[in-house]
Amino acid sequence: MKQTKGWALGCLLAASGPLHAACQYYDGVGPVINAATLDSPIVVPALLPVGAVLDSRLFNGLSTGLECTGQTDQEAGWVQAPLAGAGIIEMEGVYATSVPGVGIRISDQVSRQPYHWPRQRAPLAAGHYTPRASYLVELIKTGPVIEGRLRLPVEAVSQRYGALEPTRLRFLTQEVEVVLDKPTCSVAADAYRVPVDLGAHHPRDFNGVGSGTTPQSFSLRLACQGGRGGDRLFIHVTLTDATAPGNRTDVLSLRSTATAAGLGVQVLRANGQTVRFGADSAAVGNPGQFLAGSVAQGEAVFELPLSARYVQTAAVVTPGTAGALATFTFAYN
């Protein structure tokens, strides 16, 4: 978290009706705008408790000077209603954002008094004032976090002294990506091609449609890293028939160069269930896709055990070469 130290003067008082008196800036000074930026992405450990601060930034700004010649009013708060327009229950000054589970609070840098909506107004005595455009911006966990883009208003908060608006916070960053700090995985460098030897067989090894040879084991392997706070990454996989991509059965076609006939290849999971083939897509919920497992922080390797066998698909098995090819696509959530 970045922190820039500074000072702020002024106070937020109880609400009161407006009074009218002239306020004017000292010669040579005027309103001060603090233009703030937030880094993206903001990485959130998923298991942080509600109320935890996800990101905290101090934005130190310049001060200005003014004089009010009589009693008037001071007003402070959000320039416009924050998203959802209401504070989060039991969290003073925290307002909902476009990302579920993430709220925002903007406070005076020194007093740590949060800015509110509706804006707060209080009587202000005649005198000299030096308000400072310095702010504390915090993102707060308000519930289960769903990854997304957090939209920030251009004009955030401001103060008024009579008819003058001497300080204002403006966001130069319009959107911030919020992501969960979960592990990441990719296919291991030496596992992009997985040869499986199904062995040599005689037609008499098959005794009817659906009969098959002894399954031969193989595995698909991922290299994983990262993660924090107990987060898990769920891994899904789809196998696609490279010879007949539209195949949605549980029998892999023989390659076009095969000379054998009456055969196909089945891929089986560790529980013996056959795998149905689907489209070459990483979309979660893709037809034929199944949950392969999950990884947690510190797990460097994920291995999916599978096996394959020849299976008879026609009344007669014709001997010959019988190669088959499938591709695999992983999806993560």
CSV table of C-alpha atoms in Angstrom, one decimal:
chain,number,residue,atom,x,y,z
A,1,MET,CA,0.0,0.0,0.0
A,2,LYS,CA,1.3,3.4,-0.9
A,3,GLN,CA,1.1,6.2,1.7
A,4,THR,CA,1.9,9.9,1.2
A,5,LYS,CA,2.0,11.8,4.5
A,6,GLY,CA,0.5,15.3,4.9
A,7,TRP,CA,-1.7,17.5,7.0
A,8,ALA,CA,-5.3,18.7,6.8
A,9,LEU,CA,-7.1,21.5,8.7
A,10,GLY,CA,-10.9,21.9,9.2
A,11,CYS,CA,-13.7,20.0,10.8
A,12,LEU,CA,-17.1,18.5,10.0
A,13,LEU,CA,-19.8,19.6,12.4
A,14,ALA,CA,-23.4,18.7,13.0
A,15,ALA,CA,-26.0,19.7,10.4
A,16,SER,CA,-27.4,23.2,10.6
A,17,GLY,CA,-29.3,25.6,8.4
A,18,PRO,CA,-27.3,27.9,6.0
A,19,LEU,CA,-26.3,31.4,6.9
A,20,HIS,CA,-25.0,34.0,4.5
A,21,ALA,CA,-21.8,36.0,4.7
A,22,ALA,CA,-19.0,36.9,2.4
A,23,CYS,CA,-15.9,34.6,2.2
A,24,GLN,CA,-13.0,35.4,-0.1
A,25,TYR,CA,-9.6,33.9,-0.8
A,26,TYR,CA,-6.4,35.6,0.2
A,27,ASP,CA,-4.6,37.4,-2.6
A,28,GLY,CA,-2.7,35.1,-4.9
A,29,VAL,CA,-4.5,31.8,-3.8
A,30,GLY,CA,-7.6,30.0,-4.9
A,31,PRO,CA,-9.3,26.6,-4.9
A,32,VAL,CA,-7.2,23.5,-4.7
A,33,ILE,CA,-8.0,20.3,-6.5
A,34,ASN,CA,-6.2,17.0,-5.5
A,35,ALA,CA,-6.0,14.8,-8.6
A,36,ALA,CA,-5.7,11.2,-7.4
A,37,THR,CA,-4.8,7.9,-9.1
A,38,LEU,CA,-5.3,4.3,-7.8
A,39,ASP,CA,-3.1,1.4,-8.9
A,40,SER,CA,-4.7,-1.5,-10.8
A,41,PRO,CA,-5.2,-4.3,-10.2
A,42,ILE,CA,-6.1,-4.5,-6.6
A,43,VAL,CA,-5.4,-8.1,-5.4
A,44,VAL,CA,-7.8,-9.3,-2.7
A,45,PRO,CA,-7.2,-12.4,-0.5
A,46,ALA,CA,-10.6,-14.0,-0.6
A,47,LEU,CA,-10.7,-15.1,3.0
A,48,LEU,CA,-10.2,-11.7,4.6
A,49,PRO,CA,-12.9,-10.8,7.1
A,50,VAL,CA,-15.7,-8.3,6.4
A,51,GLY,CA,-14.5,-4.9,7.4
A,52,ALA,CA,-10.9,-5.5,6.4
A,53,VAL,CA,-9.1,-2.7,4.5
A,54,LEU,CA,-8.2,-4.0,1.0
A,55,ASP,CA,-6.3,-0.9,-0.1
A,56,SER,CA,-5.4,2.4,1.6
A,57,ARG,CA,-4.0,5.5,0.0
A,58,LEU,CA,-3.1,8.9,1.5
A,59,PHE,CA,-3.3,11.7,-1.0
A,60,ASN,CA,-1.4,14.8,0.4
A,61,GLY,CA,-2.6,18.0,-1.2
A,62,LEU,CA,-1.9,21.8,-0.9
A,63,SER,CA,-3.7,24.1,1.4
A,64,THR,CA,-5.4,27.4,0.5
A,65,GLY,CA,-6.4,30.5,2.5
A,66,LEU,CA,-9.6,32.4,2.9
A,67,GLU,CA,-11.4,34.8,5.2
A,68,CYS,CA,-15.1,34.9,6.1
A,69,THR,CA,-16.2,38.3,7.4
A,70,GLY,CA,-19.2,37.0,9.3
A,71,GLN,CA,-20.9,33.8,10.4
A,72,THR,CA,-21.8,31.5,7.5
A,73,ASP,CA,-21.9,27.8,6.9
A,74,GLN,CA,-19.4,25.1,6.1
A,75,GLU,CA,-20.4,22.1,4.0
A,76,ALA,CA,-18.5,18.9,3.2
A,77,GLY,CA,-19.3,15.5,1.6
A,78,TRP,CA,-19.5,13.6,-1.7
A,79,VAL,CA,-20.0,15.8,-4.7
A,80,GLN,CA,-22.8,13.4,-5.9
A,81,ALA,CA,-24.5,10.3,-4.5
A,82,PRO,CA,-22.1,7.3,-4.5
A,83,LEU,CA,-23.1,4.1,-6.3
A,84,ALA,CA,-26.1,2.5,-4.6
A,85,GLY,CA,-26.6,5.8,-2.7
A,86,ALA,CA,-26.4,4.3,0.8
A,87,GLY,CA,-23.7,3.5,3.4
A,88,ILE,CA,-22.9,-0.1,4.3
A,89,ILE,CA,-24.6,-1.1,7.5
A,90,GLU,CA,-22.4,-0.6,10.6
A,91,MET,CA,-19.5,0.9,8.6
A,92,GLU,CA,-19.5,4.6,8.9
A,93,GLY,CA,-18.8,6.4,5.7
A,94,VAL,CA,-18.5,3.3,3.6
A,95,TYR,CA,-20.4,3.3,0.3
A,96,ALA,CA,-21.0,0.5,-2.2
A,97,THR,CA,-19.1,0.3,-5.4
A,98,SER,CA,-19.6,-1.4,-8.8
A,99,VAL,CA,-17.7,-4.5,-7.4
A,100,PRO,CA,-19.8,-6.7,-5.1
A,101,GLY,CA,-18.2,-7.0,-1.7
A,102,VAL,CA,-16.0,-3.9,-2.0
A,103,GLY,CA,-16.9,-0.5,-0.5
A,104,ILE,CA,-15.2,2.8,-0.6
A,105,ARG,CA,-14.5,5.3,2.2
A,106,ILE,CA,-13.0,8.8,1.8
A,107,SER,CA,-11.9,10.6,4.9
A,108,ASP,CA,-10.1,13.8,5.9
A,109,GLN,CA,-6.4,12.9,6.1
A,110,VAL,CA,-5.8,14.2,9.6
A,111,SER,CA,-9.1,13.9,11.5
A,112,ARG,CA,-10.0,10.7,9.7
A,113,GLN,CA,-13.6,11.9,9.7
A,114,PRO,CA,-15.3,10.3,6.6
A,115,TYR,CA,-17.1,12.3,4.0
A,116,HIS,CA,-20.8,11.5,3.7
A,117,TRP,CA,-23.8,11.6,1.4
A,118,PRO,CA,-26.0,13.5,1.9
A,119,ARG,CA,-23.5,16.3,2.5
A,120,GLN,CA,-23.1,17.6,6.0
A,121,ARG,CA,-23.5,21.3,6.8
A,122,ALA,CA,-22.6,23.2,10.0
A,123,PRO,CA,-22.4,26.9,11.1
A,124,LEU,CA,-19.0,28.5,10.6
A,125,ALA,CA,-17.9,31.6,12.5
A,126,ALA,CA,-16.2,34.6,11.0
A,127,GLY,CA,-12.4,34.1,10.8
A,128,HIS,CA,-9.4,33.0,8.8
A,129,TYR,CA,-9.2,29.5,7.4
A,130,THR,CA,-6.6,27.4,5.6
A,131,PRO,CA,-8.4,24.2,4.4
A,132,ARG,CA,-6.1,21.6,2.9
A,133,ALA,CA,-7.0,19.1,0.0
A,134,SER,CA,-5.6,16.0,1.7
A,135,TYR,CA,-7.5,12.7,1.8
A,136,LEU,CA,-7.4,9.1,2.9
A,137,VAL,CA,-9.1,6.8,0.4
A,138,GLU,CA,-9.8,3.2,1.5
A,139,LEU,CA,-11.4,0.2,-0.1
A,140,ILE,CA,-13.2,-2.0,2.4
A,141,LYS,CA,-14.4,-5.5,2.2
A,142,THR,CA,-18.2,-5.5,2.8
A,143,GLY,CA,-19.0,-9.1,1.9
A,144,PRO,CA,-18.0,-11.9,-0.5
A,145,VAL,CA,-15.9,-10.3,-3.3
A,146,ILE,CA,-16.7,-11.0,-6.9
A,147,GLU,CA,-13.9,-10.0,-9.4
A,148,GLY,CA,-14.7,-7.0,-11.6
A,149,ARG,CA,-14.0,-3.4,-12.6
A,150,LEU,CA,-14.5,-0.8,-9.8
A,151,ARG,CA,-15.7,2.4,-11.3
A,152,LEU,CA,-14.6,5.7,-9.7
A,153,PRO,CA,-16.3,9.1,-10.0
A,154,VAL,CA,-14.4,11.9,-11.6
A,155,GLU,CA,-15.5,14.3,-8.9
A,156,ALA,CA,-15.4,12.7,-5.5
A,157,VAL,CA,-15.6,14.9,-2.4
A,158,SER,CA,-15.3,18.6,-1.6
A,159,GLN,CA,-15.7,21.3,1.1
A,160,ARG,CA,-17.6,24.6,0.9
A,161,TYR,CA,-17.0,27.7,3.0
A,162,GLY,CA,-20.0,30.0,2.3
A,163,ALA,CA,-20.1,30.3,-1.5
A,164,LEU,CA,-16.5,29.2,-2.0
A,165,GLU,CA,-15.4,25.6,-2.7
A,166,PRO,CA,-11.7,25.7,-1.6
A,167,THR,CA,-10.9,21.9,-1.8
A,168,ARG,CA,-11.9,19.0,-3.9
A,169,LEU,CA,-10.8,15.4,-4.6
A,170,ARG,CA,-10.8,14.3,-8.2
A,171,PHE,CA,-10.0,10.8,-9.5
A,172,LEU,CA,-7.9,10.6,-12.6
A,173,THR,CA,-8.3,6.8,-12.5
A,174,GLN,CA,-11.8,6.0,-13.8
A,175,GLU,CA,-11.6,2.2,-13.4
A,176,VAL,CA,-9.6,-0.2,-11.2
A,177,GLU,CA,-9.5,-4.0,-11.7
A,178,VAL,CA,-10.3,-6.0,-8.6
A,179,VAL,CA,-9.0,-9.6,-8.7
A,180,LEU,CA,-8.9,-12.4,-6.1
A,181,ASP,CA,-5.5,-13.6,-5.1
A,182,LYS,CA,-5.9,-17.2,-6.1
A,183,PRO,CA,-3.3,-19.6,-7.5
A,184,THR,CA,-2.5,-19.6,-11.2
A,185,CYS,CA,-1.7,-22.7,-13.3
A,186,SER,CA,-0.6,-23.4,-16.9
A,187,VAL,CA,0.2,-26.6,-18.8
A,188,ALA,CA,3.6,-27.8,-17.7
A,189,ALA,CA,6.3,-27.1,-20.3
A,190,ASP,CA,7.0,-30.8,-21.0
A,191,ALA,CA,3.3,-31.8,-21.0
A,192,TYR,CA,1.9,-30.2,-24.1
A,193,ARG,CA,2.1,-33.5,-26.0
A,194,VAL,CA,1.1,-36.7,-24.2
A,195,PRO,CA,1.8,-39.9,-26.1
A,196,VAL,CA,-0.2,-42.9,-25.0
A,197,ASP,CA,0.8,-46.4,-26.2
A,198,LEU,CA,-2.3,-48.6,-26.4
A,199,GLY,CA,-0.4,-51.6,-27.5
A,200,ALA,CA,-0.8,-54.1,-30.3
A,201,HIS,CA,-4.0,-56.2,-30.4
A,202,HIS,CA,-5.6,-59.0,-32.4
A,203,PRO,CA,-9.3,-58.7,-33.6
A,204,ARG,CA,-10.0,-61.8,-31.4
A,205,ASP,CA,-9.2,-59.6,-28.3
A,206,PHE,CA,-12.6,-58.0,-28.9
A,207,ASN,CA,-15.8,-59.9,-28.3
A,208,GLY,CA,-18.5,-57.5,-29.4
A,209,VAL,CA,-19.5,-53.8,-29.6
A,210,GLY,CA,-18.5,-52.0,-26.4
A,211,SER,CA,-15.8,-54.5,-25.5
A,212,GLY,CA,-12.3,-53.1,-25.0
A,213,THR,CA,-8.7,-53.6,-24.2
A,214,THR,CA,-7.0,-53.0,-20.9
A,215,PRO,CA,-6.8,-49.3,-20.1
A,216,GLN,CA,-3.4,-47.7,-20.3
A,217,SER,CA,-2.6,-44.9,-17.8
A,218,PHE,CA,-1.5,-41.4,-18.6
A,219,SER,CA,-1.9,-38.0,-17.0
A,220,LEU,CA,-2.3,-34.3,-17.8
A,221,ARG,CA,0.0,-32.0,-15.8
A,222,LEU,CA,-0.1,-28.4,-14.8
A,223,ALA,CA,2.5,-26.2,-13.2
A,224,CYS,CA,1.0,-23.9,-10.5
A,225,GLN,CA,2.1,-21.0,-8.3
A,226,GLY,CA,0.8,-18.1,-6.2
A,227,GLY,CA,-2.3,-17.8,-4.0
A,228,ARG,CA,-2.7,-16.5,-0.5
A,229,GLY,CA,-5.0,-16.8,2.5
A,230,GLY,CA,-6.5,-20.2,1.7
A,231,ASP,CA,-7.9,-19.4,-1.8
A,232,ARG,CA,-8.3,-22.3,-4.1
A,233,LEU,CA,-8.3,-22.4,-7.9
A,234,PHE,CA,-10.8,-24.9,-9.4
A,235,ILE,CA,-9.6,-26.6,-12.6
A,236,HIS,CA,-11.9,-27.8,-15.4
A,237,VAL,CA,-10.9,-29.7,-18.5
A,238,THR,CA,-12.4,-30.5,-21.9
A,239,LEU,CA,-11.1,-33.1,-24.3
A,240,THR,CA,-11.8,-32.5,-28.0
A,241,ASP,CA,-11.8,-35.0,-30.9
A,242,ALA,CA,-9.1,-33.5,-33.2
A,243,THR,CA,-10.3,-35.7,-36.1
A,244,ALA,CA,-14.0,-35.0,-35.7
A,245,PRO,CA,-14.3,-31.8,-33.6
A,246,GLY,CA,-18.1,-32.1,-33.6
A,247,ASN,CA,-17.9,-35.4,-31.8
A,248,ARG,CA,-19.9,-35.3,-28.5
A,249,THR,CA,-19.8,-39.0,-27.7
A,250,ASP,CA,-17.5,-40.8,-25.4
A,251,VAL,CA,-15.6,-42.6,-28.2
A,252,LEU,CA,-12.6,-40.8,-29.9
A,253,SER,CA,-12.5,-41.2,-33.7
A,254,LEU,CA,-9.5,-42.9,-35.4
A,255,ARG,CA,-7.3,-40.6,-37.4
A,256,SER,CA,-8.0,-40.3,-41.1
A,257,THR,CA,-4.7,-42.1,-41.8
A,258,ALA,CA,-5.8,-45.2,-39.8
A,259,THR,CA,-6.2,-48.4,-41.7
A,260,ALA,CA,-8.0,-50.3,-38.9
A,261,ALA,CA,-11.8,-50.1,-38.7
A,262,GLY,CA,-14.6,-51.0,-36.2
A,263,LEU,CA,-12.6,-49.4,-33.4
A,264,GLY,CA,-12.4,-46.2,-31.4
A,265,VAL,CA,-10.6,-45.0,-28.3
A,266,GLN,CA,-12.2,-44.3,-24.9
A,267,VAL,CA,-10.6,-42.0,-22.3
A,268,LEU,CA,-11.5,-42.9,-18.7
A,269,ARG,CA,-11.3,-40.9,-15.5
A,270,ALA,CA,-9.8,-42.3,-12.3
A,271,ASN,CA,-13.2,-43.5,-11.2
A,272,GLY,CA,-13.7,-45.4,-14.4
A,273,GLN,CA,-16.2,-43.0,-15.9
A,274,THR,CA,-15.7,-42.4,-19.6
A,275,VAL,CA,-15.0,-38.9,-20.8
A,276,ARG,CA,-17.4,-37.3,-23.3
A,277,PHE,CA,-15.7,-35.1,-25.9
A,278,GLY,CA,-16.6,-31.4,-26.3
A,279,ALA,CA,-15.7,-28.2,-28.1
A,280,ASP,CA,-12.2,-26.7,-27.9
A,281,SER,CA,-13.3,-23.9,-25.5
A,282,ALA,CA,-12.1,-22.6,-22.2
A,283,ALA,CA,-15.5,-21.3,-21.2
A,284,VAL,CA,-16.6,-22.7,-17.9
A,285,GLY,CA,-19.7,-24.9,-18.5
A,286,ASN,CA,-18.5,-26.0,-22.0
A,287,PRO,CA,-20.3,-29.3,-23.1
A,288,GLY,CA,-18.1,-32.3,-22.2
A,289,GLN,CA,-16.2,-30.3,-19.6
A,290,PHE,CA,-15.6,-31.8,-16.2
A,291,LEU,CA,-14.2,-30.6,-12.9
A,292,ALA,CA,-10.7,-32.1,-12.7
A,293,GLY,CA,-9.9,-30.8,-9.1
A,294,SER,CA,-8.5,-27.8,-7.4
A,295,VAL,CA,-5.2,-26.4,-6.2
A,296,ALA,CA,-4.4,-24.2,-3.1
A,297,GLN,CA,-1.5,-22.0,-2.2
A,298,GLY,CA,1.9,-23.7,-2.3
A,299,GLU,CA,0.8,-26.6,-4.6
A,300,ALA,CA,3.3,-26.4,-7.5
A,301,VAL,CA,2.0,-29.3,-9.5
A,302,PHE,CA,-1.5,-30.5,-10.4
A,303,GLU,CA,-1.9,-33.9,-12.1
A,304,LEU,CA,-5.0,-35.3,-13.6
A,305,PRO,CA,-4.8,-39.1,-13.9
A,306,LEU,CA,-6.6,-40.6,-16.9
A,307,SER,CA,-6.4,-43.8,-18.9
A,308,ALA,CA,-7.3,-44.8,-22.5
A,309,ARG,CA,-8.3,-48.0,-24.3
A,310,TYR,CA,-9.4,-49.3,-27.6
A,311,VAL,CA,-13.2,-50.1,-27.8
A,312,GLN,CA,-15.1,-52.0,-30.4
A,313,THR,CA,-17.6,-49.9,-32.3
A,314,ALA,CA,-18.8,-52.1,-35.1
A,315,ALA,CA,-19.7,-55.8,-35.5
A,316,VAL,CA,-16.4,-56.5,-37.3
A,317,VAL,CA,-13.0,-55.3,-36.3
A,318,THR,CA,-10.7,-54.9,-39.3
A,319,PRO,CA,-6.9,-55.0,-38.4
A,320,GLY,CA,-4.6,-52.2,-39.3
A,321,THR,CA,-3.1,-49.1,-37.8
A,322,ALA,CA,-5.3,-47.4,-35.3
A,323,GLY,CA,-4.0,-44.0,-34.1
A,324,ALA,CA,-6.3,-41.3,-32.6
A,325,LEU,CA,-5.7,-37.7,-31.5
A,326,ALA,CA,-7.4,-35.5,-28.9
A,327,THR,CA,-6.7,-32.0,-27.6
A,328,PHE,CA,-7.2,-30.9,-24.1
A,329,THR,CA,-8.3,-27.4,-22.9
A,330,PHE,CA,-8.2,-26.2,-19.3
A,331,ALA,CA,-10.4,-23.6,-17.7
A,332,TYR,CA,-10.1,-22.0,-14.3
A,333,ASN,CA,-12.3,-20.4,-11.8
